[in-house]
XYZ file of C-alpha atoms in Angstrom:
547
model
C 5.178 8.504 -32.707
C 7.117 10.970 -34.921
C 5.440 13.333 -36.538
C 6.803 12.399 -39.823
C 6.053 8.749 -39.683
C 3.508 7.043 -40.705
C 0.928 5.857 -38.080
C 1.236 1.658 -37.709
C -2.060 -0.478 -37.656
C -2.187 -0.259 -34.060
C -1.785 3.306 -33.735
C -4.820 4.109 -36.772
C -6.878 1.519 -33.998
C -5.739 3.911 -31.269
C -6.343 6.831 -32.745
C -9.863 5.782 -34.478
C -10.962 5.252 -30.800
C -9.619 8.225 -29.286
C -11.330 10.527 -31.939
C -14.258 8.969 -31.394
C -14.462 9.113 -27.635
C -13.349 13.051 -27.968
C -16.543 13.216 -30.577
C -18.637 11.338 -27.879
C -17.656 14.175 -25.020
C -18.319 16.671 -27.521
C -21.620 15.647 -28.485
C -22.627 15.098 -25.009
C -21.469 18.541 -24.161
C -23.878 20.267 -26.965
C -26.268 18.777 -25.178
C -25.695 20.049 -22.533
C -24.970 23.245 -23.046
C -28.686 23.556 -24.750
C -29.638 23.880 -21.047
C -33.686 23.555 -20.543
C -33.913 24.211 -24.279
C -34.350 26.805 -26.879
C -38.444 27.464 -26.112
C -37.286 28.265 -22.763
C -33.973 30.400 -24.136
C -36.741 31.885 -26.271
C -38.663 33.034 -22.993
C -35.916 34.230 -21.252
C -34.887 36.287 -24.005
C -38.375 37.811 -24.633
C -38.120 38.805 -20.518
C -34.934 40.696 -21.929
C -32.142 38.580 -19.839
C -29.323 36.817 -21.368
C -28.774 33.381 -20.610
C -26.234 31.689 -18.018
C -23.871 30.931 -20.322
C -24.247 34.596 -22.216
C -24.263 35.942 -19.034
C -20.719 34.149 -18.350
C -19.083 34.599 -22.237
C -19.934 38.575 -21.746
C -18.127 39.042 -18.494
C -15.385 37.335 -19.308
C -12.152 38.760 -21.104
C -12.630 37.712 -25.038
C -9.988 35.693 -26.250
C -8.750 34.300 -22.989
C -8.899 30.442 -21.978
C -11.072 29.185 -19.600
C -12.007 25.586 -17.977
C -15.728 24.558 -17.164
C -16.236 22.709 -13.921
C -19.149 20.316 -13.257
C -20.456 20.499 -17.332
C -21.622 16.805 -16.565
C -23.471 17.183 -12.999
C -26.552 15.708 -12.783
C -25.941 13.770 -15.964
C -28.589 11.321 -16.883
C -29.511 11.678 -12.764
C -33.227 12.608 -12.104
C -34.729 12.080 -15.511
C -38.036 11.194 -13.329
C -37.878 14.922 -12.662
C -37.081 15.869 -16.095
C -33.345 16.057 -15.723
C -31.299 19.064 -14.731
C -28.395 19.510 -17.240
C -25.114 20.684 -15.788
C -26.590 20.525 -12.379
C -28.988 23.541 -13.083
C -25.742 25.790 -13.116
C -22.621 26.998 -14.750
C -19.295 27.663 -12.963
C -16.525 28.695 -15.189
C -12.679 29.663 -14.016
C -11.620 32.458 -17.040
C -10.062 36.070 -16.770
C -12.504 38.974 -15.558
C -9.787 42.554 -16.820
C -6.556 39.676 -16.807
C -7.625 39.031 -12.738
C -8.526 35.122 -12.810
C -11.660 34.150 -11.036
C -14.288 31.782 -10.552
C -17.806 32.554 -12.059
C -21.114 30.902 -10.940
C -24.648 31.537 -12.901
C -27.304 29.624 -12.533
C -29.418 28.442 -15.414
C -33.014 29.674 -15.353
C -33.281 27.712 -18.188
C -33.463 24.701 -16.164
C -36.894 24.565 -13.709
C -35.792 28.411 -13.806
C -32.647 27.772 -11.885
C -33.766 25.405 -9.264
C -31.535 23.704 -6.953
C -31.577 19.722 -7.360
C -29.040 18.134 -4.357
C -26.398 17.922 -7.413
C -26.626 21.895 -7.867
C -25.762 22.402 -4.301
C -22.748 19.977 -4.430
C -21.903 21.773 -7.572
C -21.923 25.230 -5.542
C -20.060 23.982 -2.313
C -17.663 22.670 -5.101
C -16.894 26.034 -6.752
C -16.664 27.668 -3.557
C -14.232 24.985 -2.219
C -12.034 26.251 -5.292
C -12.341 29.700 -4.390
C -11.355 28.882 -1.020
C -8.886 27.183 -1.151
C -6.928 29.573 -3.947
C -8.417 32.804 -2.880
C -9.899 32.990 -6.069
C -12.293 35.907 -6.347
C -16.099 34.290 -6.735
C -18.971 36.105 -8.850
C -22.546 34.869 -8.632
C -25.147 35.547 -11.246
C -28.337 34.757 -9.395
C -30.915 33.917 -11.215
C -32.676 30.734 -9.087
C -36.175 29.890 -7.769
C -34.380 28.351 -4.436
C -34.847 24.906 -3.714
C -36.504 21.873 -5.766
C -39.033 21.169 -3.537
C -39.681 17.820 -4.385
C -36.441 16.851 -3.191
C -36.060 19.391 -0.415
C -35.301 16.442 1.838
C -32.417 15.441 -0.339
C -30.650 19.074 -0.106
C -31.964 21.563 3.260
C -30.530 20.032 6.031
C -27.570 18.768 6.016
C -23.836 19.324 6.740
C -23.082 19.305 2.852
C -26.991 20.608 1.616
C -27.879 24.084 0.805
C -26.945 25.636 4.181
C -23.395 25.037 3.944
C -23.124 27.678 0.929
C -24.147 30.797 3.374
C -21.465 29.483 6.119
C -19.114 29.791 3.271
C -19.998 33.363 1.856
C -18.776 34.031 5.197
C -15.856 31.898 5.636
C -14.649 33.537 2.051
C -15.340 36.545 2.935
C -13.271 36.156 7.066
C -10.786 34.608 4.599
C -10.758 38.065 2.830
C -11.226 36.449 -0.641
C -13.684 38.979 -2.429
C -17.361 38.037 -2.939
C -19.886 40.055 -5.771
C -23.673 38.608 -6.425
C -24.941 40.169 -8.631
C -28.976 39.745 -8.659
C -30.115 39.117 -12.286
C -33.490 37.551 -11.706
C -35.268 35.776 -9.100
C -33.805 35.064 -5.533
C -35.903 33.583 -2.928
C -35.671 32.445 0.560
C -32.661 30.792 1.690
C -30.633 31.728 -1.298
C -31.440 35.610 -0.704
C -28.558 35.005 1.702
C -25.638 34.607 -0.921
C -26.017 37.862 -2.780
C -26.381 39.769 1.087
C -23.086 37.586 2.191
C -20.984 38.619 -0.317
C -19.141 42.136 -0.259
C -21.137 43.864 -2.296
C -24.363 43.071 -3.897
C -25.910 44.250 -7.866
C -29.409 43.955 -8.858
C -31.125 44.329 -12.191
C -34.169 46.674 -12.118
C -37.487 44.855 -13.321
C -35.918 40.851 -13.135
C -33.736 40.934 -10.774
C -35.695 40.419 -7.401
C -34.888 38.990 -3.495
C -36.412 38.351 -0.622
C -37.692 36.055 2.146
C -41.034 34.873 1.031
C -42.542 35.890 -2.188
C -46.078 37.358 -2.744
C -47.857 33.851 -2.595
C -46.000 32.677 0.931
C -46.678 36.398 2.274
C -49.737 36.453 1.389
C -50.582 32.702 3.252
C -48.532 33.500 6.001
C -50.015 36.930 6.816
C -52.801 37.612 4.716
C -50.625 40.674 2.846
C -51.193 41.904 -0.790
C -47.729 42.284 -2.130
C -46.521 42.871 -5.777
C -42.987 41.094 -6.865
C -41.377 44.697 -7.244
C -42.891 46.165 -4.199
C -41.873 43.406 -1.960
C -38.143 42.812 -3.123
C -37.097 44.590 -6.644
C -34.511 46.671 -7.496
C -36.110 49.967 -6.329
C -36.968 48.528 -2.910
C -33.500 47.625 -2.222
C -31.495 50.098 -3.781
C -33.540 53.244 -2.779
C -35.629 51.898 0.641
C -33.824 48.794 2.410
C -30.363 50.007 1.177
C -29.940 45.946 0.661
C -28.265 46.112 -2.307
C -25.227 48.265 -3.157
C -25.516 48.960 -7.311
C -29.142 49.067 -9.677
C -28.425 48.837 -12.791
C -30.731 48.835 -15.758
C -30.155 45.777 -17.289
C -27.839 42.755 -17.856
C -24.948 44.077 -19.843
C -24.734 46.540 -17.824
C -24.502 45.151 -14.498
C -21.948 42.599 -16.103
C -19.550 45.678 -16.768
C -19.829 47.165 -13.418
C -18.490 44.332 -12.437
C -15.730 44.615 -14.753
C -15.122 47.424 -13.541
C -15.228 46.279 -9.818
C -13.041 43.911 -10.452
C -11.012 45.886 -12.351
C -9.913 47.362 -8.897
C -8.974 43.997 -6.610
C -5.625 44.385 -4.537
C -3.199 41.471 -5.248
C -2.660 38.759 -2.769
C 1.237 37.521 -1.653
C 1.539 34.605 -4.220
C 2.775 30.934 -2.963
C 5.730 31.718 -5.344
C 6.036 28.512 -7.741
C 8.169 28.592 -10.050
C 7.268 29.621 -13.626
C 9.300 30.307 -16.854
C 8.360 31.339 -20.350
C 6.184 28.394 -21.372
C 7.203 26.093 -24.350
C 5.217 23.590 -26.294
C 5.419 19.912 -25.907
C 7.080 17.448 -28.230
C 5.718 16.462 -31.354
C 2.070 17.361 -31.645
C -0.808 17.462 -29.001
C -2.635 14.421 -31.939
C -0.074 11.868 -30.600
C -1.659 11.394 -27.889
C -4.581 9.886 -29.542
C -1.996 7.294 -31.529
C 0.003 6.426 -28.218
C -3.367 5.694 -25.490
C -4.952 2.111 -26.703
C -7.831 1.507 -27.506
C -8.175 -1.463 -25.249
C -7.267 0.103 -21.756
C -6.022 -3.837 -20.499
C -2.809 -3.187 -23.273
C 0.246 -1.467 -22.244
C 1.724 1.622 -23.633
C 4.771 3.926 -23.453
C 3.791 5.743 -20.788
C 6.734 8.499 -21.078
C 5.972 9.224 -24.372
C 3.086 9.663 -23.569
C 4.331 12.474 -20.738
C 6.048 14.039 -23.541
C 2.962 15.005 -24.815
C 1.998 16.705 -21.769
C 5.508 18.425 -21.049
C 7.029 21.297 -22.602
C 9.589 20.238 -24.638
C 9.037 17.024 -23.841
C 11.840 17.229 -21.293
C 11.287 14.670 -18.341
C 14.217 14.512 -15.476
C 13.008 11.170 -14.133
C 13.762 10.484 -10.562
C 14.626 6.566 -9.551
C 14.430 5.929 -13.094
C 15.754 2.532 -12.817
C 13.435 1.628 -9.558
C 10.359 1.177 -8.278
C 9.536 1.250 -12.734
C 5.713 0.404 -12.218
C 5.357 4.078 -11.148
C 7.094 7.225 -12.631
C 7.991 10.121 -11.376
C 9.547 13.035 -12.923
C 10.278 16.700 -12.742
C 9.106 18.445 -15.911
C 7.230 21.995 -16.795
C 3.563 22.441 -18.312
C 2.943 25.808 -19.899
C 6.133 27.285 -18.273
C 5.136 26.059 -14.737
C 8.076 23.270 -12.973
C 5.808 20.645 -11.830
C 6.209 17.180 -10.234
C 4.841 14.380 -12.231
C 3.026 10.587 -10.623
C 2.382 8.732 -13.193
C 1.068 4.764 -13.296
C 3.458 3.157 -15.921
C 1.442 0.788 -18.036
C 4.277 -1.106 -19.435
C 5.496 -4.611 -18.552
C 8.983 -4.075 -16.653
C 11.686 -6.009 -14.773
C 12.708 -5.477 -11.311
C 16.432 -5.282 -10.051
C 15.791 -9.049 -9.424
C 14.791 -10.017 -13.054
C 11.082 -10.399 -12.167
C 8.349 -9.612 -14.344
C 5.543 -6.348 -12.729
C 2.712 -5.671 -14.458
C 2.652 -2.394 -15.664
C -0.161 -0.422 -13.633
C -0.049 -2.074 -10.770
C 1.802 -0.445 -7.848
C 4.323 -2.672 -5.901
C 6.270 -2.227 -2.789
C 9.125 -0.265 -4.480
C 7.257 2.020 -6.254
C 5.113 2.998 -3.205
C 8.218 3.384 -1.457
C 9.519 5.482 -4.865
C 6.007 7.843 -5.096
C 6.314 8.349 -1.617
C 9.936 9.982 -1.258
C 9.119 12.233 -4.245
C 6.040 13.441 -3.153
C 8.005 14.512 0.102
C 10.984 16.156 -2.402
C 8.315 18.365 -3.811
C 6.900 19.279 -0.792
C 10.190 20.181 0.764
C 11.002 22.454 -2.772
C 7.343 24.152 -2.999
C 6.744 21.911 -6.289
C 3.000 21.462 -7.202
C 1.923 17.903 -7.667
C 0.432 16.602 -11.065
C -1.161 12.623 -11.031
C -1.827 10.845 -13.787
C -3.961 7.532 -13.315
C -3.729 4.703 -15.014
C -3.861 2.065 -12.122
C -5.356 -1.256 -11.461
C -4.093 -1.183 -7.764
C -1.812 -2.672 -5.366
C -0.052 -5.941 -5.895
C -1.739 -8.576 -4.148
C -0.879 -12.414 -3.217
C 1.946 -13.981 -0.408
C 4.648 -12.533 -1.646
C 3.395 -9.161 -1.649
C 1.705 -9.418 1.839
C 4.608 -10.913 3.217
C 6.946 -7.830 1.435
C 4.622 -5.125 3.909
C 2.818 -3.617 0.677
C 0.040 -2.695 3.161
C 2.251 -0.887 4.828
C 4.049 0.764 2.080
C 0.994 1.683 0.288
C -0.056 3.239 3.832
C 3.121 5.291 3.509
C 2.347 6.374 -0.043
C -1.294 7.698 1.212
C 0.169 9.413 4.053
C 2.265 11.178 1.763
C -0.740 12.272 -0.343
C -3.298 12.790 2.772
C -0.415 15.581 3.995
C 1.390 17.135 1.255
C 0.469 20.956 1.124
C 1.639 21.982 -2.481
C -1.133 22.184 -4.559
C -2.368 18.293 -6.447
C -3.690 18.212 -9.695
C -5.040 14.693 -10.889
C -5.253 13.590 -14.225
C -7.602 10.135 -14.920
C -6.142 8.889 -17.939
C -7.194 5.421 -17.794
C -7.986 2.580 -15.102
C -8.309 4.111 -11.578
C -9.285 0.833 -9.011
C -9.426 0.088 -5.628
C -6.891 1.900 -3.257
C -5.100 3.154 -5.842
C -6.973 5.754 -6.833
C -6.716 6.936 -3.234
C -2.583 6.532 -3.354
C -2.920 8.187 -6.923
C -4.823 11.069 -5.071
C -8.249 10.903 -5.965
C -11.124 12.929 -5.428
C -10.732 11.768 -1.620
C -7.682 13.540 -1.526
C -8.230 16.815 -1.969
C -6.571 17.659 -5.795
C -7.403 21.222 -6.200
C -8.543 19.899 -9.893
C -9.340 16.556 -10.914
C -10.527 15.598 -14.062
C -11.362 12.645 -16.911
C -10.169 11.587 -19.962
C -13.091 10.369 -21.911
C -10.751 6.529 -21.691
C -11.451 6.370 -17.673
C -12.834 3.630 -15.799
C -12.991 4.699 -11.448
C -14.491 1.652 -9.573
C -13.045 -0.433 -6.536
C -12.601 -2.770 -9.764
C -12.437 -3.710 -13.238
C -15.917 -4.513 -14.626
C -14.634 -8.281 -14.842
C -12.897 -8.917 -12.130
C -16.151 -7.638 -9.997
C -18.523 -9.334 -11.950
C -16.963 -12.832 -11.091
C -16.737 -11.921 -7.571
C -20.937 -10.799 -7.439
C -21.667 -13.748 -9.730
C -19.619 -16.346 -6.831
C -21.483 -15.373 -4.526
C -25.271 -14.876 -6.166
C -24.424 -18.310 -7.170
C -23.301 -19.995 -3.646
C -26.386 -18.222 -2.098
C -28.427 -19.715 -4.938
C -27.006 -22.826 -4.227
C -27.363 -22.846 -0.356
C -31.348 -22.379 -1.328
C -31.223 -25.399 -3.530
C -31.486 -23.388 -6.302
C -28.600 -23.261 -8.076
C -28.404 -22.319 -11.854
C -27.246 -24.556 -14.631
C -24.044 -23.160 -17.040
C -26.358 -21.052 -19.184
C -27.716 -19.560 -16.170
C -25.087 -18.667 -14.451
C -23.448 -16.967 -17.865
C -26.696 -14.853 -18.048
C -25.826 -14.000 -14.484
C -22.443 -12.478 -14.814
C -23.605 -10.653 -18.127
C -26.086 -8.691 -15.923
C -24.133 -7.877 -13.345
C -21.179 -6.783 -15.168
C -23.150 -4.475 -17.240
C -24.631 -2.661 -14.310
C -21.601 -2.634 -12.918
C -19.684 -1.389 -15.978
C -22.102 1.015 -16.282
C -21.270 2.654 -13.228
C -17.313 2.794 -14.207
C -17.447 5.464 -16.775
C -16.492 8.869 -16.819
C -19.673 9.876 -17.180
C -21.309 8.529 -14.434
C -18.375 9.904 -12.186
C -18.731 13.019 -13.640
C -22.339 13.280 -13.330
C -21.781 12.853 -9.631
C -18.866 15.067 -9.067
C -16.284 12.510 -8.720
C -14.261 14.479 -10.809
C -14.596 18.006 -11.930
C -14.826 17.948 -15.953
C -14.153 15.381 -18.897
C -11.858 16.912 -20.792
C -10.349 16.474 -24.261
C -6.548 14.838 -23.916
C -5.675 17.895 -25.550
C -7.212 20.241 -23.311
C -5.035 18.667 -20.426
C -1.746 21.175 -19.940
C -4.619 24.402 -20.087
C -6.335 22.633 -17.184
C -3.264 21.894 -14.951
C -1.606 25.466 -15.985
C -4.828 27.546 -15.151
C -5.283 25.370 -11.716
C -1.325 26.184 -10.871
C -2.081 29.675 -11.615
C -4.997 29.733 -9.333
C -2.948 28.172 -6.617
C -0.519 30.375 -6.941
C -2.918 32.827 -5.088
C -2.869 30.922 -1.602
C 0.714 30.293 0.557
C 1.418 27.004 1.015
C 1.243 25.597 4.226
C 3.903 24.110 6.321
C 4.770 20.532 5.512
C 4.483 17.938 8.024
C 3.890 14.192 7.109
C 3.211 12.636 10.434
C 4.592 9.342 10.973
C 5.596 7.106 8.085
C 6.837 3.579 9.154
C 10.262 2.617 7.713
């Protein structure tokens, strides 16, 4: 789409939806971001503490871009319990004095910061990032421990609450700085996190840790003990020497560590390659005209790219094979990056046959899979971009070895060491989402456009499959349904299962880290290069890949 044309009657359609489904996220989002509610902002305020999300827009450098991961945990999940919006925490990546780290607060707004199993995914998660970037990681701690009416659901497991304290210390072996700083209540387990980082704050009069609290001491050994007396600020700055800084109140233990972090050493940078960024072709809008609004049509997926790329300069590689799949060298925000993208048009092979665009064959497999090794072998980070309904399937494909060049493909993926960033634009089925690196796959970032479907199937296609065999099984009993019956059938099943295809409901379960705004995708792929930028790549090796 130019930007001096006029938009056809298909591109208003496209862009009408697109707008919409941005003004959807957003809307959700507000939500969100309302936490437990303005009574219980109200109270927190009156205590004299600033919110998580204060907390968060205070320590971090004004004016400077940021990405939220996990806004949509715990999203429409344990309303019985009266929800938990963004997973009962915030984590933010932004710039603390230009040094880029990873910031997590808890929300005392919510069951005053409780953890629900989705909060401790959401933690593991953030420290995953920091680990695996040597990003520096501040808490905010602010949490009443664990949600005891779903303690079973998050103690005791290999990926529960436990697993966060065996990373503080795998972070901090790793030599990837730690700071906690204790801004209200921190009890039991999670009085380990603040003492397992490097160095520990605490705010006199909220701020407060310890083992058991005055209740729990006071059934388990019969002891009086005040809040303050037991674990405050005074008692472990001045008497258990637990804590390294007191500090009168929140602003000011936010600047100290400012100023703290202010002083990090740098670490020896993975050294990809980076030039003075340019913006993309045309304008960052087109990308609502050129996405459909029915995700079944095709589209031009490379203009589409352009939108993403500065400049809009692609240099595709195997341009003229293997077309169901693109790849391409390009730059985002200045940084050279290697692009996998599904191609949702209709093309022609070398042979003249028709491939359904979105669908990945045996050549372009074979295609994804030798560029994915080129970048590797130059130090090139990866970016994905889904739009996939999956493999080919019938005969002819069998009988062509697509199993095993779609094995090749994920081997490629499962190994590759320069950073992957994945990009859910559209459809994302079956086992290609796991050849398009999906969450499975370890992308450093992977997030939604408000357009994405992620099931082992289209809504459709699955709901014919569940109804065949309801209705056989109904049958077998003597029971089968007439037309009208069998109709009502496949409506129900496809809108549960629909249902559980959205972006939301991925989100909400950490499937992918954020739903993003179209727009918003080159900030999110050029902060998560710059992050991983931080950590030397490893050596390549791809195992065995069967010719």
């Amino acid at each position: 789409m130019s930007t001096n044309s006029q938009p056809t009657l298909e591109q208003e359609k496209n862009i009408d939806f697109n707008k919409l489904a941005v003004s959807g996220l957003h809307r959700r989002l507000d939500k969100i971001y309302a936490g437990g509610g303005p009574k219980r902002l109200d109270k927190l305020h009156a205590e004299g503490k600033m919110s998580a999300r204060e907390r968060i827009d205070f320590l971090l450098d004004p004016g400077t871009p940021r990405i939220e991961v996990g806004a949509f945990a715990g999203y429409e999940m344990y309303e019985e319990h009266g929800g938990c919006p963004a997973g009962g925490v915030v984590v933010m990546i932004g710039y603390i004095r230009g040094r880029q780290a990873i910031v997590v607060a808890n929300d005392a707004t919510v069951k005053a910061g409780a953890w629900f199993p989705i909060t401790g995914k959401k933690n593991l998660r953030a420290q995953e990032i920091a680990l695996e970037n040597r990003l520096p990681i501040i808490y905010l701690v602010d949490s009443a421990g664990v949600y005891l009416p779903m303690q079973d659901e998050i103690f005791p497991d290999k990926e529960h609450f436990g697993r966060i304290f065996r990373n503080n210390a795998k972070l901090s072996s790793a030599g990837i700085p730690q700071i906690a700083a204790i801004m209200g209540a921190c009890v039991a387990g999670g009085a380990y996190l603040p003492i397992m980082s490097d160095e520990a704050l605490i705010v006199d009069k909220t701020g407060s840790v310890f083992l058991a609290g005055p209740y729990l001491v006071k059934a388990a050994i019969g002891e009086d003990a005040d809040k303050e007396t037991l674990g405050g600020a005074s008692t472990h700055s001045e008497i258990s020497g637990v804590t390294d800084y007191k500090m009168p109140d929140d602003k000011t233990c936010l600047n100290t560590i400012k100023d703290l972090v202010d002083k990090f050493g740098r670490f020896e940078t993975a050294g990809f390659d980076r030039v003075a960024p340019r913006p993309a072709a045309g304008s960052p809008d087109d990308i609502f005209a050129i996405y459909p609004e029915n995700g079944a049509k095709p589209y031009d997926t490379a203009e589409l790219l352009r939108r993403l790329v500065d400049d809009g300069q692609l240099t595709f590689y195997k341009e003229h094979y293997g077309k169901t799949i693109i790849c391409a060298y390009a730059r985002i925000d200045g940084w050279a990056v290697g692009i996998v993208a599904n191609n949702r048009q209709v093309v022609k092979n070398a042979k003249g046959e028709i491939q359904f665009g979105g669908v990945i064959y045996s050549d372009s497999a074979d295609k994804a899979t030798r560029f994915i090794l080129n970048c590797n072998q130059k130090k090139i980070p990866l970016v994905f971009l889904h739009d996939v309904t999956g493999f080919m399937v019938g005969t002819r494909s069998e009988h062509g070895g697509i199993i095993k060049d779609g094995a090749k493909m994920v081997n490629a993926v499962s190994n590759s060491t320069v950073p992957k960033f994945t990009v859910i634009v559209g459809n994302s089925y079956g086992a290609g989402n796991y050849a398009m690196c999906g969450k499975a796959y370890d992308p450093r970032l992977i997030v939604a456009w408000p357009s994405a479907k992620i099931a082992v199937m289209g809504g459709e296609q699955a709901a014919k499959v569940l109804t065949q065999i309801q209705v056989q099984s109904l049958k077998d009993k003597g029971d089968a349904p007439d037309p009208a019956g069998e109709k009502a059938l496949f409506e129900k099943i496809k809108a549960r299962y629909d249902a559980q295809t959205t972006p939301w409901y991925a989100a909400a379960r950490l499937w992918v880290d954020a739903i993003i705004d179209p727009r918003d995708t080159r900030r999110w792929i050029s902060m998560g290069i710059e992050a991983a930028n931080n950590a030397p790549v490893e050596k390549f090796n791809v195992g065995v890949i069967q010719t």
